[in-house]
Amino acid sequence: VEFLYCDLASMKSIRQFVQQFRAKNCPLHVLVNNAGVMLVPERKTEDGFEEHFGLNYLGHFLLTNLLLDTLKQSGTHSHNARIITVSSATHYVGKLHLNDLQSRCSYSPHGAYAQSKLALVLFTYRLQHLLTANGSHVTANVVDPGVVNTELYKHVFWVVKVVKWMTAWLFFKTPEEGASTTIYAAVSPEMEGAGGCYLYNEERTKSAAVAYDEELQRRLWTESCKMVGISDEASRLP
């Protein structure tokens, strides 16, 4: 195991990480996008992005795009490279505000978090469409890990923290249990060649209906390219 530092809240750090990784000339068979914050107070990343959107979504959007060439070179017809992005059931109540992705008009920790998780689902579906259109041996899927007992909840109201402390053993998954669907998506033979899926408890299920809106997927992709400063070659594809 070798560790390379990458701060998903920093576009500069992400680009430096990709340079370091590419310099090793290693194949990339599995990319898991799992970093995130939840219900943080209103604040910005060093690039000026609202933190939920910047870290949870844009960081992974840029990282994945910068690594796509390596993933495409690593995948084969019999063994596709795999991209797994971790979202949340919270995306079901999320709303994507294309005219205010940074939540400048009205900030809500819950709304900003849910929007970032919905954006990840939209991104995954659009990415799979583009990979298929290009004939790439890479699949992209999105995972809902469930309610997991981790430090992700450190910004919730103190009453919720008390309830979590008292009931986590009964209602919350352990980190190991929470990781099971991500691992399934990454290595299971059953997922070979399967992309554009929303997975929960190691089964394919339906995401929010709005996530299947192809026009919304395209518009988010185009806007995301502008925000992170990469070319939107995908805009020329159907």
CSV table of C-alpha atoms in Angstrom, one decimal:
chain,number,residue,atom,x,y,z
A,1,VAL,CA,0.0,0.0,0.0
A,2,GLU,CA,1.3,3.4,-1.0
A,3,PHE,CA,-0.2,6.7,0.2
A,4,LEU,CA,-0.4,9.8,-2.0
A,5,TYR,CA,-1.8,13.0,-0.5
A,6,CYS,CA,-4.9,14.6,-2.1
A,7,ASP,CA,-7.1,17.3,-0.7
A,8,LEU,CA,-10.5,17.0,-2.5
A,9,ALA,CA,-11.3,20.6,-1.4
A,10,SER,CA,-8.4,22.0,-3.4
A,11,MET,CA,-8.2,22.0,-7.2
A,12,LYS,CA,-4.5,22.6,-7.0
A,13,SER,CA,-4.0,19.6,-4.7
A,14,ILE,CA,-6.1,17.3,-7.0
A,15,ARG,CA,-4.0,18.3,-10.0
A,16,GLN,CA,-0.7,17.8,-8.1
A,17,PHE,CA,-1.9,14.3,-7.0
A,18,VAL,CA,-2.8,13.3,-10.6
A,19,GLN,CA,0.6,14.4,-11.7
A,20,GLN,CA,2.3,12.3,-9.0
A,21,PHE,CA,0.1,9.3,-9.8
A,22,ARG,CA,0.7,9.5,-13.5
A,23,ALA,CA,4.5,9.8,-13.0
A,24,LYS,CA,4.4,6.3,-11.5
A,25,ASN,CA,3.1,4.9,-14.8
A,26,CYS,CA,0.7,2.6,-12.9
A,27,PRO,CA,-2.5,1.2,-14.3
A,28,LEU,CA,-5.8,2.3,-12.6
A,29,HIS,CA,-8.4,-0.4,-12.4
A,30,VAL,CA,-10.6,1.0,-9.6
A,31,LEU,CA,-11.4,4.6,-8.6
A,32,VAL,CA,-13.6,5.1,-5.5
A,33,ASN,CA,-14.9,8.6,-5.0
A,34,ASN,CA,-15.7,8.6,-1.3
A,35,ALA,CA,-14.6,11.8,0.4
A,36,GLY,CA,-17.2,14.1,1.9
A,37,VAL,CA,-18.5,16.5,4.5
A,38,MET,CA,-22.1,16.8,5.8
A,39,LEU,CA,-24.1,19.7,7.3
A,40,VAL,CA,-21.1,22.0,7.7
A,41,PRO,CA,-21.7,25.6,8.4
A,42,GLU,CA,-21.6,28.0,5.5
A,43,ARG,CA,-18.0,28.2,4.3
A,44,LYS,CA,-15.9,28.0,1.2
A,45,THR,CA,-13.0,26.0,-0.1
A,46,GLU,CA,-9.8,27.7,-1.1
A,47,ASP,CA,-11.1,27.9,-4.6
A,48,GLY,CA,-14.2,29.8,-3.5
A,49,PHE,CA,-16.7,27.0,-3.8
A,50,GLU,CA,-19.4,26.3,-1.3
A,51,GLU,CA,-17.8,23.4,0.7
A,52,HIS,CA,-20.4,20.7,0.2
A,53,PHE,CA,-20.6,21.3,-3.5
A,54,GLY,CA,-16.8,21.9,-3.9
A,55,LEU,CA,-15.6,19.0,-1.9
A,56,ASN,CA,-18.3,16.4,-2.2
A,57,TYR,CA,-18.9,16.9,-5.9
A,58,LEU,CA,-16.5,19.2,-7.8
A,59,GLY,CA,-13.4,17.6,-6.3
A,60,HIS,CA,-14.5,14.2,-7.5
A,61,PHE,CA,-15.6,15.5,-10.8
A,62,LEU,CA,-12.2,17.0,-11.5
A,63,LEU,CA,-10.3,14.0,-10.1
A,64,THR,CA,-12.3,11.5,-12.2
A,65,ASN,CA,-11.9,13.6,-15.4
A,66,LEU,CA,-8.2,14.0,-15.0
A,67,LEU,CA,-7.8,10.2,-14.4
A,68,LEU,CA,-10.1,9.1,-17.3
A,69,ASP,CA,-7.3,8.5,-19.8
A,70,THR,CA,-5.5,6.3,-17.4
A,71,LEU,CA,-8.7,4.4,-16.6
A,72,LYS,CA,-9.5,3.9,-20.3
A,73,GLN,CA,-5.9,2.6,-20.9
A,74,SER,CA,-6.3,0.2,-17.9
A,75,GLY,CA,-9.6,-1.3,-18.8
A,76,THR,CA,-10.0,-4.3,-21.2
A,77,HIS,CA,-12.9,-6.0,-22.9
A,78,SER,CA,-13.0,-8.7,-20.3
A,79,HIS,CA,-12.0,-6.6,-17.3
A,80,ASN,CA,-13.4,-3.1,-17.3
A,81,ALA,CA,-11.9,-0.4,-15.1
A,82,ARG,CA,-14.4,0.7,-12.6
A,83,ILE,CA,-15.4,4.1,-11.2
A,84,ILE,CA,-17.5,3.9,-8.0
A,85,THR,CA,-19.0,7.1,-6.6
A,86,VAL,CA,-20.5,7.2,-3.1
A,87,SER,CA,-23.7,9.2,-2.8
A,88,SER,CA,-26.5,9.0,-0.2
A,89,ALA,CA,-30.2,8.4,0.2
A,90,THR,CA,-30.3,12.1,0.9
A,91,HIS,CA,-30.1,12.7,-2.8
A,92,TYR,CA,-33.8,11.7,-3.0
A,93,VAL,CA,-34.8,15.0,-1.4
A,94,GLY,CA,-32.0,17.0,-3.2
A,95,LYS,CA,-32.7,19.8,-5.6
A,96,LEU,CA,-30.2,21.0,-8.2
A,97,HIS,CA,-30.2,24.8,-8.5
A,98,LEU,CA,-28.2,25.3,-11.7
A,99,ASN,CA,-28.5,29.1,-11.3
A,100,ASP,CA,-27.2,29.0,-7.7
A,101,LEU,CA,-25.0,25.9,-7.3
A,102,GLN,CA,-23.0,27.7,-4.6
A,103,SER,CA,-26.1,28.3,-2.5
A,104,ARG,CA,-25.4,32.0,-2.3
A,105,CYS,CA,-29.0,33.2,-2.4
A,106,SER,CA,-30.1,31.0,0.5
A,107,TYR,CA,-27.8,28.7,2.4
A,108,SER,CA,-29.1,25.5,4.1
A,109,PRO,CA,-26.7,22.9,5.3
A,110,HIS,CA,-29.2,20.2,4.6
A,111,GLY,CA,-30.1,21.6,1.2
A,112,ALA,CA,-26.4,22.0,0.2
A,113,TYR,CA,-25.5,18.5,1.3
A,114,ALA,CA,-28.5,17.0,-0.5
A,115,GLN,CA,-27.7,18.9,-3.7
A,116,SER,CA,-24.1,17.7,-3.7
A,117,LYS,CA,-25.3,14.1,-3.4
A,118,LEU,CA,-27.8,14.5,-6.2
A,119,ALA,CA,-25.1,16.0,-8.3
A,120,LEU,CA,-23.0,12.9,-7.8
A,121,VAL,CA,-25.7,10.7,-9.1
A,122,LEU,CA,-26.4,13.0,-12.2
A,123,PHE,CA,-22.6,13.0,-12.8
A,124,THR,CA,-22.3,9.2,-12.7
A,125,TYR,CA,-25.2,8.7,-15.2
A,126,ARG,CA,-23.8,11.3,-17.6
A,127,LEU,CA,-20.3,9.8,-17.3
A,128,GLN,CA,-21.5,6.3,-18.1
A,129,HIS,CA,-23.3,7.6,-21.1
A,130,LEU,CA,-20.1,9.3,-22.4
A,131,LEU,CA,-18.0,6.2,-21.7
A,132,THR,CA,-20.5,4.0,-23.6
A,133,ALA,CA,-20.6,6.5,-26.5
A,134,ASN,CA,-16.8,6.4,-26.7
A,135,GLY,CA,-16.6,2.6,-26.5
A,136,SER,CA,-14.4,2.8,-23.4
A,137,HIS,CA,-13.8,-0.3,-21.3
A,138,VAL,CA,-14.7,1.7,-18.1
A,139,THR,CA,-17.9,1.5,-16.1
A,140,ALA,CA,-19.3,4.1,-13.7
A,141,ASN,CA,-21.7,3.3,-10.9
A,142,VAL,CA,-23.0,5.1,-7.8
A,143,VAL,CA,-23.5,3.7,-4.3
A,144,ASP,CA,-25.7,4.4,-1.3
A,145,PRO,CA,-23.8,3.1,1.7
A,146,GLY,CA,-26.7,3.5,4.1
A,147,VAL,CA,-26.6,5.1,7.5
A,148,VAL,CA,-23.1,4.4,8.8
A,149,ASN,CA,-21.6,5.1,12.2
A,150,THR,CA,-18.7,7.4,11.3
A,151,GLU,CA,-17.5,10.9,12.1
A,152,LEU,CA,-19.5,12.3,9.2
A,153,TYR,CA,-22.2,13.4,11.7
A,154,LYS,CA,-20.0,15.7,13.8
A,155,HIS,CA,-21.9,18.8,12.6
A,156,VAL,CA,-25.4,17.6,13.4
A,157,PHE,CA,-27.4,19.2,16.3
A,158,TRP,CA,-26.3,18.0,19.7
A,159,VAL,CA,-29.7,16.3,20.4
A,160,VAL,CA,-29.1,14.2,17.2
A,161,LYS,CA,-25.6,13.4,18.4
A,162,VAL,CA,-27.0,12.1,21.7
A,163,VAL,CA,-29.7,10.0,19.9
A,164,LYS,CA,-27.0,8.6,17.6
A,165,TRP,CA,-24.7,7.7,20.5
A,166,MET,CA,-27.6,5.8,22.2
A,167,THR,CA,-28.9,4.0,19.1
A,168,ALA,CA,-26.0,3.6,16.7
A,169,TRP,CA,-25.4,0.0,17.8
A,170,LEU,CA,-29.0,-0.8,16.7
A,171,PHE,CA,-29.8,1.3,13.7
A,172,PHE,CA,-26.4,2.3,12.2
A,173,LYS,CA,-24.1,0.2,10.1
A,174,THR,CA,-20.5,-0.2,11.1
A,175,PRO,CA,-17.9,1.3,8.7
A,176,GLU,CA,-17.2,-2.2,7.5
A,177,GLU,CA,-20.8,-2.9,6.7
A,178,GLY,CA,-21.1,0.5,5.1
A,179,ALA,CA,-18.2,-0.2,2.8
A,180,SER,CA,-19.7,-3.6,1.6
A,181,THR,CA,-21.7,-2.2,-1.3
A,182,THR,CA,-18.7,-0.1,-2.5
A,183,ILE,CA,-16.5,-3.2,-2.4
A,184,TYR,CA,-19.2,-5.1,-4.2
A,185,ALA,CA,-19.3,-2.5,-7.0
A,186,ALA,CA,-15.5,-2.5,-7.2
A,187,VAL,CA,-14.7,-6.2,-7.4
A,188,SER,CA,-17.8,-8.3,-7.9
A,189,PRO,CA,-17.9,-10.4,-11.1
A,190,GLU,CA,-21.6,-9.7,-11.2
A,191,MET,CA,-20.8,-6.0,-11.9
A,192,GLU,CA,-18.4,-6.7,-14.7
A,193,GLY,CA,-19.4,-4.5,-17.7
A,194,ALA,CA,-22.4,-3.1,-15.8
A,195,GLY,CA,-22.5,0.7,-15.6
A,196,GLY,CA,-24.9,3.5,-14.8
A,197,CYS,CA,-26.4,1.6,-11.8
A,198,TYR,CA,-27.5,2.9,-8.4
A,199,LEU,CA,-26.6,0.3,-5.8
A,200,TYR,CA,-27.9,-0.2,-2.2
A,201,ASN,CA,-27.2,-3.2,0.0
A,202,GLU,CA,-25.3,-4.8,-3.0
A,203,GLU,CA,-28.4,-4.6,-5.2
A,204,ARG,CA,-29.4,-2.4,-8.1
A,205,THR,CA,-32.2,-0.1,-7.3
A,206,LYS,CA,-33.8,3.2,-8.6
A,207,SER,CA,-32.4,6.6,-7.7
A,208,ALA,CA,-34.5,9.7,-7.6
A,209,ALA,CA,-36.5,10.3,-10.8
A,210,VAL,CA,-34.9,13.6,-11.5
A,211,ALA,CA,-31.4,12.0,-11.7
A,212,TYR,CA,-32.5,10.3,-15.0
A,213,ASP,CA,-33.1,13.7,-16.6
A,214,GLU,CA,-30.5,13.6,-19.4
A,215,GLU,CA,-30.8,17.3,-20.1
A,216,LEU,CA,-30.1,18.1,-16.5
A,217,GLN,CA,-27.2,15.7,-16.6
A,218,ARG,CA,-25.7,17.5,-19.6
A,219,ARG,CA,-26.2,21.0,-18.2
A,220,LEU,CA,-24.6,20.1,-14.9
A,221,TRP,CA,-21.6,18.5,-16.7
A,222,THR,CA,-21.1,21.6,-18.9
A,223,GLU,CA,-21.3,23.9,-15.9
A,224,SER,CA,-19.0,21.7,-13.8
A,225,CYS,CA,-16.3,21.8,-16.6
A,226,LYS,CA,-16.4,25.6,-16.5
A,227,MET,CA,-16.1,25.7,-12.7
A,228,VAL,CA,-13.1,23.4,-12.5
A,229,GLY,CA,-11.4,24.7,-15.7
A,230,ILE,CA,-11.4,21.7,-18.0
A,231,SER,CA,-12.6,21.5,-21.6
A,232,ASP,CA,-16.1,20.2,-22.2
A,233,GLU,CA,-15.4,17.8,-25.1
A,234,ALA,CA,-18.4,15.8,-24.0
A,235,SER,CA,-20.7,18.7,-25.1
A,236,ARG,CA,-20.3,17.5,-28.7
A,237,LEU,CA,-21.6,14.1,-27.9
A,238,PRO,CA,-25.4,13.3,-27.8
